[in-house]
Coordinates of C-alpha atoms in Angstrom, one line a residue:
M26 CA -2.5 21.9 -9.1
K27 CA 1.2 22.4 -9.6
K28 CA 1.3 24.4 -6.3
I29 CA -0.4 21.6 -4.4
L30 CA 2.1 19.0 -5.7
A31 CA 4.9 21.3 -4.9
A32 CA 3.6 21.7 -1.4
A33 CA 3.7 17.9 -1.1
L34 CA 7.3 17.9 -2.0
L35 CA 8.1 20.6 0.6
L36 CA 7.0 18.0 3.3
L37 CA 10.4 16.3 2.5
V38 CA 12.5 19.3 3.6
H39 CA 12.7 18.5 7.3
F40 CA 13.1 14.9 8.3
S41 CA 13.3 13.2 11.7
N42 CA 16.2 10.9 12.3
A43 CA 14.5 9.1 15.1
Q44 CA 14.4 5.3 14.9
S45 CA 11.0 3.6 15.0
F46 CA 10.4 -0.1 15.4
L47 CA 7.7 -2.7 15.5
N48 CA 7.8 -5.6 18.0
G49 CA 5.3 -8.4 18.4
F50 CA 4.5 -12.1 18.8
V51 CA 2.5 -14.6 16.8
V52 CA 0.4 -17.2 18.5
D53 CA -2.5 -19.7 17.8
A54 CA -5.8 -17.9 18.5
H55 CA -7.3 -20.9 20.2
N56 CA -4.5 -22.2 22.5
S57 CA -2.0 -19.3 22.5
K58 CA 0.7 -21.7 21.3
P59 CA 3.6 -19.7 19.8
L60 CA 4.0 -20.0 16.0
A61 CA 7.7 -20.2 15.2
F62 CA 8.9 -18.9 11.8
A63 CA 5.7 -17.2 10.8
T64 CA 6.1 -14.8 8.0
V65 CA 5.7 -11.1 9.0
Q66 CA 5.7 -8.7 6.1
L67 CA 5.4 -4.9 5.5
P68 CA 4.9 -4.9 1.7
E69 CA 5.1 -1.2 1.2
L70 CA 8.5 -1.1 2.9
H71 CA 9.8 -4.2 1.0
L72 CA 10.5 -5.8 4.4
L73 CA 10.0 -9.5 5.5
V74 CA 11.0 -11.2 8.7
Y75 CA 10.2 -14.5 10.4
S76 CA 9.2 -14.9 14.0
D77 CA 11.7 -16.8 16.2
S78 CA 11.2 -20.1 18.0
S79 CA 9.0 -18.4 20.7
G80 CA 6.8 -16.6 18.1
K81 CA 8.4 -13.2 18.7
F82 CA 9.6 -10.7 16.0
S83 CA 11.2 -7.3 15.9
I84 CA 11.6 -4.9 13.0
Q85 CA 14.0 -2.0 13.4
N86 CA 14.8 1.2 11.5
L87 CA 11.3 2.0 10.4
P88 CA 9.6 5.3 9.4
E89 CA 6.8 6.5 11.6
G90 CA 3.3 6.1 10.1
N91 CA 0.5 3.7 9.3
F92 CA 1.3 0.6 7.2
I93 CA -0.3 -2.6 6.1
L94 CA 1.0 -5.6 8.0
K95 CA 0.6 -9.2 6.7
V96 CA 1.3 -12.2 8.9
S97 CA 1.0 -15.7 7.5
Y98 CA 1.6 -19.2 8.6
I99 CA 1.0 -22.5 6.8
G100 CA -2.4 -24.0 8.0
Y101 CA -3.6 -20.6 9.3
E102 CA -5.6 -17.7 8.0
S103 CA -3.4 -14.8 7.0
L104 CA -3.9 -11.7 9.1
I105 CA -3.9 -8.3 7.3
Q106 CA -4.3 -5.2 9.3
T107 CA -3.1 -1.6 9.5
V108 CA -0.5 -0.9 12.2
S109 CA 0.9 2.3 13.6
V110 CA 4.7 2.4 13.8
S111 CA 6.2 4.8 16.3
Q112 CA 9.0 5.1 18.8
A113 CA 6.8 3.8 21.6
K114 CA 7.7 0.4 23.1
N115 CA 4.5 -1.3 22.2
I116 CA 4.2 -5.1 21.8
L117 CA 1.8 -6.1 19.0
P118 CA 0.0 -9.4 19.6
I119 CA -0.9 -11.4 16.5
K120 CA -3.4 -14.2 16.8
L121 CA -3.9 -16.5 13.8
E122 CA -7.0 -18.7 13.2
P123 CA -6.5 -22.3 11.9
I124 CA -7.9 -22.7 8.4
E125 CA -7.8 -25.2 5.6
L126 CA -7.9 -22.8 2.7
E127 CA -5.7 -19.7 2.7
T128 CA -7.1 -16.9 0.5
E129 CA -6.0 -13.6 2.1
E130 CA -3.7 -11.4 0.1
V131 CA -2.5 -7.8 0.1
V132 CA -3.5 -6.2 -3.2
I133 CA -1.9 -3.3 -5.0
Y134 CA -3.9 -0.8 -7.0
G135 CA -2.4 2.5 -8.2
T136 CA 0.3 2.9 -5.6
H137 CA -2.0 1.7 -2.8
Q138 CA -1.7 -1.5 -0.8
N139 CA -4.6 -2.9 1.0
D140 CA -6.8 -5.9 1.8
W141 CA -9.0 -6.8 -1.2
R142 CA -12.1 -6.3 1.0
N143 CA -11.3 -2.7 1.5
T144 CA -11.8 -1.6 -2.1
P145 CA -14.9 -1.8 -4.3
M146 CA -12.9 -2.9 -7.3
D147 CA -12.8 -6.5 -8.4
I148 CA -9.2 -7.6 -7.8
V149 CA -7.9 -11.1 -8.0
S150 CA -4.5 -12.4 -7.3
L151 CA -2.5 -15.3 -8.8
G152 CA 0.3 -16.7 -6.7
R153 CA 3.6 -18.2 -7.6
D154 CA 2.5 -21.8 -7.4
D155 CA -0.5 -21.1 -9.8
I156 CA 1.8 -19.3 -12.2
S157 CA 4.8 -21.7 -12.5
G158 CA 3.8 -24.9 -10.8
R159 CA 0.9 -26.1 -13.0
G160 CA 2.4 -26.5 -16.5
N161 CA 1.6 -23.0 -17.7
L162 CA 3.7 -22.1 -20.8
S163 CA 3.5 -18.4 -20.1
L164 CA 2.1 -15.7 -17.7
S165 CA -0.8 -15.2 -20.1
S166 CA -1.8 -18.9 -20.0
A167 CA -1.7 -18.9 -16.2
I168 CA -3.9 -15.7 -16.1
A169 CA -6.4 -17.2 -18.5
K170 CA -7.4 -19.9 -16.0
L171 CA -9.0 -17.3 -13.7
P172 CA -12.8 -16.5 -14.0
G173 CA -13.5 -13.8 -16.5
M174 CA -10.1 -14.1 -18.1
G175 CA -8.8 -15.6 -21.4
E176 CA -5.9 -15.4 -23.8
M177 CA -5.2 -15.0 -27.5
T178 CA -2.5 -17.5 -28.4
T179 CA -0.6 -19.1 -31.2
G180 CA 2.0 -21.3 -29.6
G181 CA 4.6 -19.1 -27.9
I182 CA 2.8 -15.9 -28.7
S183 CA 0.1 -15.2 -26.1
K184 CA -1.6 -12.1 -24.8
P185 CA -4.1 -11.9 -21.9
V186 CA -7.8 -11.0 -22.3
I187 CA -10.0 -9.4 -19.5
R188 CA -13.7 -9.8 -20.0
G189 CA -13.3 -9.9 -23.8
L190 CA -10.9 -6.9 -24.0
Y191 CA -7.2 -7.1 -24.8
G192 CA -4.3 -5.2 -26.4
N193 CA -4.6 -1.4 -25.9
R194 CA -7.8 -1.9 -23.9
I195 CA -6.0 -3.3 -20.9
Q196 CA -2.9 -2.0 -19.2
T197 CA 0.1 -3.9 -17.8
Q198 CA 2.3 -2.8 -14.9
V199 CA 5.9 -4.2 -14.5
L200 CA 8.4 -3.2 -11.8
G201 CA 6.0 -0.5 -10.6
I202 CA 5.6 1.3 -14.0
R203 CA 3.4 1.1 -17.0
F204 CA 4.7 -1.5 -19.6
D205 CA 4.2 -1.1 -23.3
N206 CA 5.0 -4.0 -25.6
M207 CA 3.5 -2.6 -28.9
Q208 CA 0.3 -4.5 -28.1
F209 CA -1.6 -2.9 -31.0
Q210 CA -1.4 -6.2 -33.0
D211 CA -2.8 -9.6 -32.2
E212 CA 0.5 -11.4 -32.7
H213 CA 2.4 -9.0 -30.4
G214 CA 2.2 -11.0 -27.2
L215 CA 2.8 -10.1 -23.6
G216 CA 6.3 -11.6 -23.8
L217 CA 7.1 -11.6 -20.1
S218 CA 8.9 -14.5 -18.3
D219 CA 7.5 -15.8 -15.0
A220 CA 11.1 -16.1 -13.5
G221 CA 11.2 -14.3 -10.2
V222 CA 7.5 -13.3 -10.2
E223 CA 5.8 -13.6 -6.8
R224 CA 2.3 -13.0 -8.0
V225 CA 0.1 -11.3 -10.6
E226 CA -2.8 -9.1 -9.6
I227 CA -5.6 -8.4 -12.0
I228 CA -8.1 -5.6 -11.8
K229 CA -11.3 -6.5 -13.7
G230 CA -13.1 -3.5 -15.2
P231 CA -12.2 0.1 -15.8
A232 CA -9.3 1.4 -13.7
S233 CA -8.4 4.6 -15.5
L234 CA -8.9 6.6 -12.3
S235 CA -5.7 5.3 -10.9
Y236 CA -3.9 4.1 -14.1
G237 CA -4.9 6.4 -16.9
S238 CA -5.2 5.5 -20.6
D239 CA -5.7 2.0 -21.8
A240 CA -7.1 0.7 -18.5
M241 CA -10.6 0.3 -20.0
G242 CA -10.9 -3.4 -19.5
G243 CA -8.6 -3.7 -16.5
V244 CA -5.0 -3.8 -15.3
I245 CA -2.5 -6.6 -15.0
N246 CA 0.1 -5.9 -12.3
V247 CA 3.1 -8.2 -12.2
I248 CA 4.6 -8.3 -8.7
E249 CA 8.2 -9.3 -8.3
E250 CA 9.4 -11.8 -5.6
N251 CA 9.6 -10.8 -2.0
P252 CA 13.0 -9.7 -0.6
A253 CA 15.1 -12.1 1.5
R254 CA 14.1 -12.2 5.2
T255 CA 16.0 -9.7 7.2
G256 CA 19.5 -10.7 8.1
K257 CA 19.6 -13.7 5.7
T258 CA 21.1 -14.7 2.4
E259 CA 18.8 -16.9 0.3
M260 CA 19.4 -18.8 -3.0
D261 CA 17.2 -21.0 -5.1
V262 CA 17.2 -22.9 -8.4
N263 CA 14.0 -23.8 -10.4
L264 CA 13.7 -26.3 -13.3
K265 CA 10.6 -27.1 -15.4
S266 CA 10.0 -29.4 -18.3
F267 CA 7.1 -29.4 -20.9
S268 CA 6.2 -32.6 -22.7
N269 CA 4.1 -31.0 -25.4
T270 CA 6.7 -28.5 -26.6
L271 CA 9.7 -30.7 -25.6
G272 CA 10.6 -27.6 -23.7
Y273 CA 12.4 -26.6 -20.6
A274 CA 12.7 -23.5 -18.3
A275 CA 15.3 -22.8 -15.7
D276 CA 16.1 -19.9 -13.4
A277 CA 18.4 -19.3 -10.4
G278 CA 18.2 -16.5 -7.8
W279 CA 20.2 -14.9 -5.1
K280 CA 19.1 -12.4 -2.5
K281 CA 20.2 -10.8 0.7
A282 CA 18.6 -8.4 3.2
T283 CA 19.5 -6.5 6.3
Q284 CA 17.6 -4.1 8.5
K285 CA 18.6 -1.2 6.1
W286 CA 19.0 -2.6 2.6
N287 CA 18.2 -5.5 0.3
L288 CA 19.7 -7.0 -2.9
R289 CA 18.3 -9.4 -5.5
L290 CA 19.6 -11.1 -8.6
R291 CA 17.9 -13.7 -10.9
L292 CA 18.9 -15.2 -14.2
G293 CA 16.5 -17.4 -16.3
T294 CA 16.2 -19.1 -19.7
E295 CA 13.6 -21.2 -21.5
S296 CA 13.2 -23.0 -24.9
H297 CA 10.3 -24.6 -26.6
A298 CA 9.9 -26.5 -29.9
D299 CA 6.6 -26.4 -32.0
Y300 CA 3.5 -27.4 -30.0
I301 CA 1.2 -30.3 -30.8
D302 CA -2.6 -29.4 -31.1
G303 CA -5.5 -31.5 -29.8
N304 CA -5.6 -33.5 -33.0
G305 CA -2.0 -34.6 -32.6
S306 CA -0.8 -32.3 -35.4
R307 CA 2.4 -30.3 -35.2
I308 CA 1.7 -26.5 -35.5
F309 CA 4.8 -25.4 -37.5
N310 CA 6.9 -22.4 -36.3
T311 CA 5.2 -21.9 -32.9
R312 CA 8.6 -22.3 -31.2
T313 CA 9.9 -19.8 -28.7
G314 CA 12.9 -19.3 -26.5
G315 CA 15.0 -16.7 -24.8
Y316 CA 16.6 -15.5 -21.6
V317 CA 16.0 -12.9 -18.9
A318 CA 18.0 -11.2 -16.1
K319 CA 16.6 -9.2 -13.2
A320 CA 18.3 -7.3 -10.4
S321 CA 17.1 -5.0 -7.6
A322 CA 18.6 -2.9 -4.8
G323 CA 16.8 -1.1 -2.1
F324 CA 17.4 0.8 1.1
R325 CA 15.3 2.0 4.0
K326 CA 15.8 5.1 6.2
P327 CA 13.4 6.6 8.8
H328 CA 12.2 9.1 6.2
W329 CA 12.8 7.4 2.9
V330 CA 12.3 4.0 1.3
M331 CA 13.7 3.3 -2.1
Q332 CA 13.6 0.2 -4.4
N333 CA 15.5 0.2 -7.7
N334 CA 14.7 -2.5 -10.3
Y335 CA 16.2 -3.6 -13.6
M336 CA 15.1 -6.2 -16.1
F337 CA 16.6 -7.4 -19.4
S338 CA 14.8 -9.8 -21.7
H339 CA 15.7 -11.2 -25.1
Y340 CA 13.1 -13.6 -26.7
N341 CA 12.4 -15.1 -30.1
F342 CA 8.9 -16.0 -31.1
G343 CA 8.0 -18.0 -34.2
F344 CA 4.6 -17.3 -35.8
V345 CA 2.2 -19.4 -37.9
L346 CA 3.0 -18.9 -41.6
N347 CA 0.5 -17.8 -44.2
P348 CA -0.6 -21.1 -46.0
A349 CA 0.0 -19.4 -49.3
E350 CA 3.7 -18.8 -48.4
F351 CA 4.3 -22.2 -46.6
D352 CA 6.9 -24.4 -48.3
S353 CA 7.2 -28.0 -47.2
S354 CA 10.9 -27.7 -47.6
L355 CA 10.9 -25.5 -44.5
L356 CA 9.9 -28.4 -42.3
D357 CA 12.6 -29.4 -39.9
A358 CA 13.0 -31.9 -37.1
R359 CA 10.2 -32.2 -34.5
G360 CA 12.4 -30.9 -31.7
S361 CA 14.1 -28.1 -33.7
R362 CA 14.6 -24.8 -32.1
S363 CA 16.1 -23.1 -35.1
F364 CA 14.9 -19.6 -35.9
D365 CA 16.1 -19.5 -39.5
I366 CA 12.5 -19.2 -40.7
P367 CA 10.4 -16.0 -40.2
H368 CA 10.0 -15.0 -36.5
H369 CA 9.9 -12.1 -34.1
T370 CA 12.8 -11.0 -31.9
V371 CA 11.8 -8.9 -28.9
L372 CA 14.4 -7.2 -26.7
F373 CA 13.6 -4.9 -23.9
N374 CA 15.4 -3.2 -21.0
I375 CA 13.4 -1.8 -18.0
F376 CA 14.7 0.3 -15.2
S377 CA 12.4 1.7 -12.4
S378 CA 12.8 3.5 -9.1
E379 CA 10.1 3.3 -6.4
N380 CA 10.4 5.9 -3.7
T381 CA 8.3 6.7 -0.7
F382 CA 9.0 9.7 1.6
F383 CA 7.5 10.1 5.0
K384 CA 6.6 13.2 7.1
G385 CA 4.3 12.6 10.0
L386 CA 1.4 10.6 8.7
S387 CA 1.8 11.9 5.1
K388 CA 3.4 9.9 2.4
V389 CA 4.8 11.3 -0.9
K390 CA 5.4 8.6 -3.5
L391 CA 7.6 9.1 -6.5
N392 CA 8.0 6.3 -9.0
F393 CA 9.9 6.8 -12.3
G394 CA 11.4 4.6 -14.9
F395 CA 12.5 4.0 -18.4
H396 CA 12.1 1.1 -20.8
S397 CA 13.1 0.4 -24.3
N398 CA 11.4 -2.2 -26.5
N399 CA 13.0 -3.3 -29.7
R400 CA 10.8 -5.5 -31.9
M401 CA 12.2 -7.0 -35.0
E402 CA 10.7 -9.3 -37.6
R403 CA 13.2 -11.5 -39.3
E404 CA 12.6 -13.1 -42.6
G405 CA 14.1 -16.3 -43.8
G406 CA 17.9 -16.4 -43.4
N407 CA 17.7 -14.1 -40.4
K408 CA 17.3 -11.0 -42.6
I409 CA 15.7 -8.2 -40.6
S410 CA 12.8 -6.5 -42.3
L411 CA 10.7 -4.9 -39.6
N412 CA 12.7 -3.1 -36.8
M413 CA 10.9 -0.8 -34.4
L414 CA 12.4 0.8 -31.2
L415 CA 9.9 2.1 -28.7
S416 CA 11.4 4.2 -25.9
T417 CA 9.2 5.1 -22.9
G418 CA 9.7 7.3 -19.9
N419 CA 7.3 7.2 -16.9
L420 CA 6.7 9.4 -13.9
T421 CA 4.2 9.0 -11.0
L422 CA 4.0 11.5 -8.2
Q423 CA 1.4 11.0 -5.4
W424 CA 0.6 12.5 -2.1
N425 CA -1.3 10.4 0.4
H426 CA -2.7 12.0 3.6
P427 CA -4.9 10.4 6.3
L428 CA -8.3 11.9 7.0
E429 CA -9.0 13.2 10.5
H430 CA -10.5 9.9 11.8
K431 CA -10.1 7.1 9.3
G432 CA -9.3 6.7 5.6
E433 CA -7.2 8.9 3.4
W434 CA -7.2 11.1 0.4
T435 CA -4.8 11.0 -2.5
L436 CA -3.7 13.6 -5.0
G437 CA -1.5 12.5 -7.9
T438 CA -0.2 12.9 -11.4
D439 CA 1.0 10.4 -14.0
A440 CA 3.1 11.4 -17.0
M441 CA 4.5 9.3 -19.9
F442 CA 6.7 10.2 -22.9
Q443 CA 7.2 7.8 -25.8
N444 CA 9.2 7.8 -29.0
N445 CA 8.8 5.3 -31.8
T446 CA 11.7 5.0 -34.3
N447 CA 11.8 2.7 -37.4
L448 CA 15.2 1.1 -38.0
G449 CA 14.3 -1.6 -40.6
S450 CA 13.6 -1.7 -44.3
R451 CA 9.8 -2.3 -43.9
I452 CA 7.6 0.1 -42.0
I453 CA 4.1 -0.5 -40.6
I454 CA 3.7 2.6 -38.4
P455 CA 5.5 5.9 -38.8
D456 CA 8.1 7.5 -36.5
A457 CA 6.3 9.4 -33.7
D458 CA 6.4 11.1 -30.3
F459 CA 3.7 10.6 -27.7
F460 CA 3.0 12.5 -24.5
E461 CA 0.3 12.0 -21.9
D462 CA -0.4 13.3 -18.4
G463 CA -3.2 12.8 -15.9
I464 CA -4.2 14.5 -12.7
Y465 CA -6.4 12.7 -10.2
F466 CA -7.9 12.9 -6.7
T467 CA -9.3 10.0 -4.7
V468 CA -10.8 9.4 -1.3
N469 CA -11.0 6.2 0.7
L470 CA -13.3 6.4 3.7
P471 CA -14.1 3.5 6.1
V472 CA -17.5 3.9 7.9
K473 CA -18.0 1.1 10.3
K474 CA -18.3 -2.0 8.1
I475 CA -18.5 0.0 4.8
V476 CA -15.6 1.3 2.8
I477 CA -16.4 4.2 0.4
E478 CA -14.1 5.0 -2.4
A479 CA -14.5 7.7 -5.0
G480 CA -12.4 10.0 -7.3
A481 CA -12.1 12.0 -10.5
R482 CA -9.3 12.3 -13.1
F483 CA -8.5 14.5 -16.1
D484 CA -6.1 13.3 -18.9
Y485 CA -4.3 14.8 -21.8
K486 CA -2.6 13.0 -24.6
M487 CA -0.7 14.2 -27.7
I488 CA 0.5 12.3 -30.7
Q489 CA 2.9 13.7 -33.3
T490 CA 4.1 11.7 -36.3
F491 CA 7.0 12.4 -38.6
E492 CA 8.0 11.8 -42.2
T493 CA 9.1 8.2 -42.3
G494 CA 9.3 7.2 -45.9
Y495 CA 7.1 4.6 -47.4
L496 CA 4.8 2.4 -45.3
N497 CA 4.5 -1.3 -46.0
T498 CA 6.6 -1.7 -49.1
V499 CA 5.9 -5.2 -50.3
D500 CA 7.2 -7.1 -53.3
T501 CA 6.6 -10.9 -53.3
V502 CA 5.2 -13.4 -55.8
Y503 CA 1.8 -13.1 -54.1
I504 CA 1.5 -9.3 -53.6
N505 CA 3.1 -6.4 -55.3
A506 CA 2.7 -3.0 -53.6
P507 CA 5.1 -0.1 -53.9
G508 CA 4.3 1.3 -50.5
Q509 CA 2.2 4.2 -49.3
N510 CA 3.4 7.5 -48.1
I511 CA 1.7 9.1 -45.1
I512 CA 1.5 12.8 -44.4
P513 CA 2.7 13.7 -40.8
F514 CA -0.1 14.7 -38.5
S515 CA -0.6 15.8 -34.9
R516 CA -3.5 14.9 -32.6
T517 CA -4.5 15.8 -29.1
Y518 CA -7.0 14.1 -26.8
T519 CA -8.6 15.2 -23.5
V520 CA -10.9 13.2 -21.4
A521 CA -12.4 13.2 -17.8
N522 CA -13.0 10.0 -15.9
G523 CA -14.3 9.0 -12.5
A524 CA -15.3 6.2 -10.2
A525 CA -17.4 5.7 -7.1
G526 CA -18.1 2.5 -5.1
V527 CA -18.6 0.8 -1.8
S528 CA -17.4 -2.4 -0.2
W529 CA -19.5 -3.7 2.6
N530 CA -18.3 -6.4 5.1
P531 CA -21.5 -7.3 7.1
S532 CA -19.6 -10.3 8.6
K533 CA -16.2 -12.0 8.5
D534 CA -17.4 -14.4 5.8
L535 CA -19.3 -12.1 3.6
N536 CA -18.3 -9.2 1.4
L537 CA -20.5 -7.2 -1.1
K538 CA -19.2 -4.6 -3.6
L539 CA -20.9 -2.1 -5.8
N540 CA -18.7 0.0 -8.2
V541 CA -19.3 2.4 -11.0
A542 CA -16.3 3.4 -13.0
S543 CA -15.3 4.8 -16.4
G544 CA -12.3 4.1 -18.6
F545 CA -10.8 5.4 -21.8
R546 CA -8.1 5.0 -24.4
A547 CA -6.8 7.1 -27.2
P548 CA -6.4 5.5 -30.7
N549 CA -3.0 3.8 -31.1
L550 CA -0.6 4.6 -33.9
A551 CA -1.5 1.6 -36.0
E552 CA -5.2 2.6 -35.9
L553 CA -4.3 6.2 -36.9
S554 CA -1.7 5.6 -39.6
S555 CA -1.5 2.1 -41.0
K556 CA -1.7 1.9 -44.7
G557 CA -0.8 -1.4 -46.3
L558 CA -0.1 -5.1 -45.6
H559 CA 0.9 -6.2 -42.2
E560 CA 2.2 -9.7 -42.9
G561 CA 1.8 -11.1 -39.4
T562 CA -2.0 -10.6 -39.7
Y563 CA -2.4 -11.3 -43.4
R564 CA -4.7 -8.4 -44.0
W565 CA -4.5 -4.9 -45.6
E566 CA -4.8 -2.3 -42.9
I567 CA -5.9 1.3 -43.4
G568 CA -5.7 3.8 -40.5
N569 CA -7.8 6.8 -39.9
P570 CA -6.0 9.9 -38.3
D571 CA -9.4 11.4 -37.4
L572 CA -10.4 8.6 -35.0
K573 CA -11.8 9.7 -31.6
S574 CA -10.8 8.3 -28.2
E575 CA -12.8 5.4 -26.7
Q576 CA -14.6 5.7 -23.4
N577 CA -16.7 3.2 -21.4
L578 CA -18.8 3.0 -18.3
N579 CA -19.0 -0.1 -16.2
T580 CA -21.4 -0.9 -13.4
E581 CA -20.6 -3.9 -11.3
L582 CA -22.1 -5.8 -8.3
Q583 CA -20.0 -8.5 -6.6
I584 CA -20.7 -11.0 -3.8
N585 CA -17.8 -12.8 -2.0
F586 CA -18.3 -15.6 0.6
E587 CA -15.5 -17.3 2.5
A588 CA -15.7 -20.3 4.8
D589 CA -12.9 -22.4 6.3
D590 CA -12.4 -24.4 3.2
L591 CA -14.5 -22.6 0.6
R592 CA -14.6 -19.3 -1.3
L593 CA -17.4 -18.4 -3.6
T594 CA -17.5 -15.3 -5.8
A595 CA -20.3 -14.0 -8.1
A596 CA -20.1 -10.9 -10.2
A597 CA -22.5 -9.2 -12.6
Y598 CA -21.6 -6.2 -14.6
V599 CA -22.8 -4.0 -17.5
N600 CA -20.1 -2.4 -19.6
S601 CA -21.1 0.1 -22.2

């Protein structure tokens, strides 16, 4: 397998410096009227242009190969198709159909980008307006409004639920890499700001074939905003207010793009007081607030496209207090945003680099990144008790090659290394190292109106804990426990997974999908090693280092129907 992946990298040794381009025009399909300022996008290349006043567009400095093209215009059905980019002087005609309801979207799964009709997986997309324009307090609350979705929430702390599964049974992708927010506990929310988010894509059902461990219930992929249109500088300011929490959110962005590079910067902040429930009662200490900064820089050459991303986030989250520990003297003003009472502080930094190399019709994708997640629990008076630092490194290497006629095969590997270090006086999980790696092979084959997709994957995961002192030392007027020592241990897990499915498009309006897929997850550190009181959950937790990995099998049938102003979806699944 290593030799095959090495051969993929050897494709990068000799590159062509020839300049390729894509020229075309956008018109109304009925009367051939030019559509000025239509959006023309090559998502895989992080490239966006507008057609001119006569409907024409030209994109220069492109690598040769086949790419997904998306063309959209208000009041028209978006067109998504695969285009071949070469040095030939071809003119691409784009004809858009008038429509009242626009539902087309390019979806991302693994490192693939495609029309949702061309995969048997159940993938839904939530756009920017649905995320930030409808009074949603968080990304999780926006996602919860989709069919089959939900959320676990206590005020500012919220985490998404996919078909009843949450936490370590679903995986989150941010900036093109796997995101870990210590989601092993219910009160550890997703904690992501919606500032600068273009859309969120959700895969419902097992997706371990492409994503590996934890993707049993599905995947949440947070997609950042599009780059500026080529040759332009764009700026925006967004303000929101929330009557229930007396809250506000504000962010400002700047971005610029040329034919060869793009830059982006965004700063945001938000603040919320305690929320009011349906009975008109104030839920004390559900306040939240923080700030976020994002930046990206990318460049494009005929043989190489790179996009580098960075995110910084610092948020405070209050949590509902144990009634036995609640003191009425803690009550403050209705609009208070003070965090002098117990709360969580979550600080993370994320860096990622997304790279695609081109040689002929082959593509080698190399994504890597690092993120640190510092979670602190502060007691009254801002005294830190719990302080955990989770450091994560990610690497994805993938070789895509087209089949002789249509479709493609993909060979890839994902690796992740993590280290958990305790820095506080109270410990709920030990210091530990984690390593996991997966190797997979998939095939996507269109046959007339049917798309067949299948693949297999093998994963390995290792957990090594270290001597950390005493777990869960507690000494209060309610509970006295001297703490529990835990003997260091090492565990390894191996598992095979697969998926096979078909997507059938008998007509433009109708789509049917059948998919069978398996997923898995290894036990998390809390399940293996907890031994004592976790105050955020108000229960005594005892881990079991001999737990086995979880695995599930999901069979799903889905029917999608689209008319001019209507889309209906029905899905039935069995998950065991």
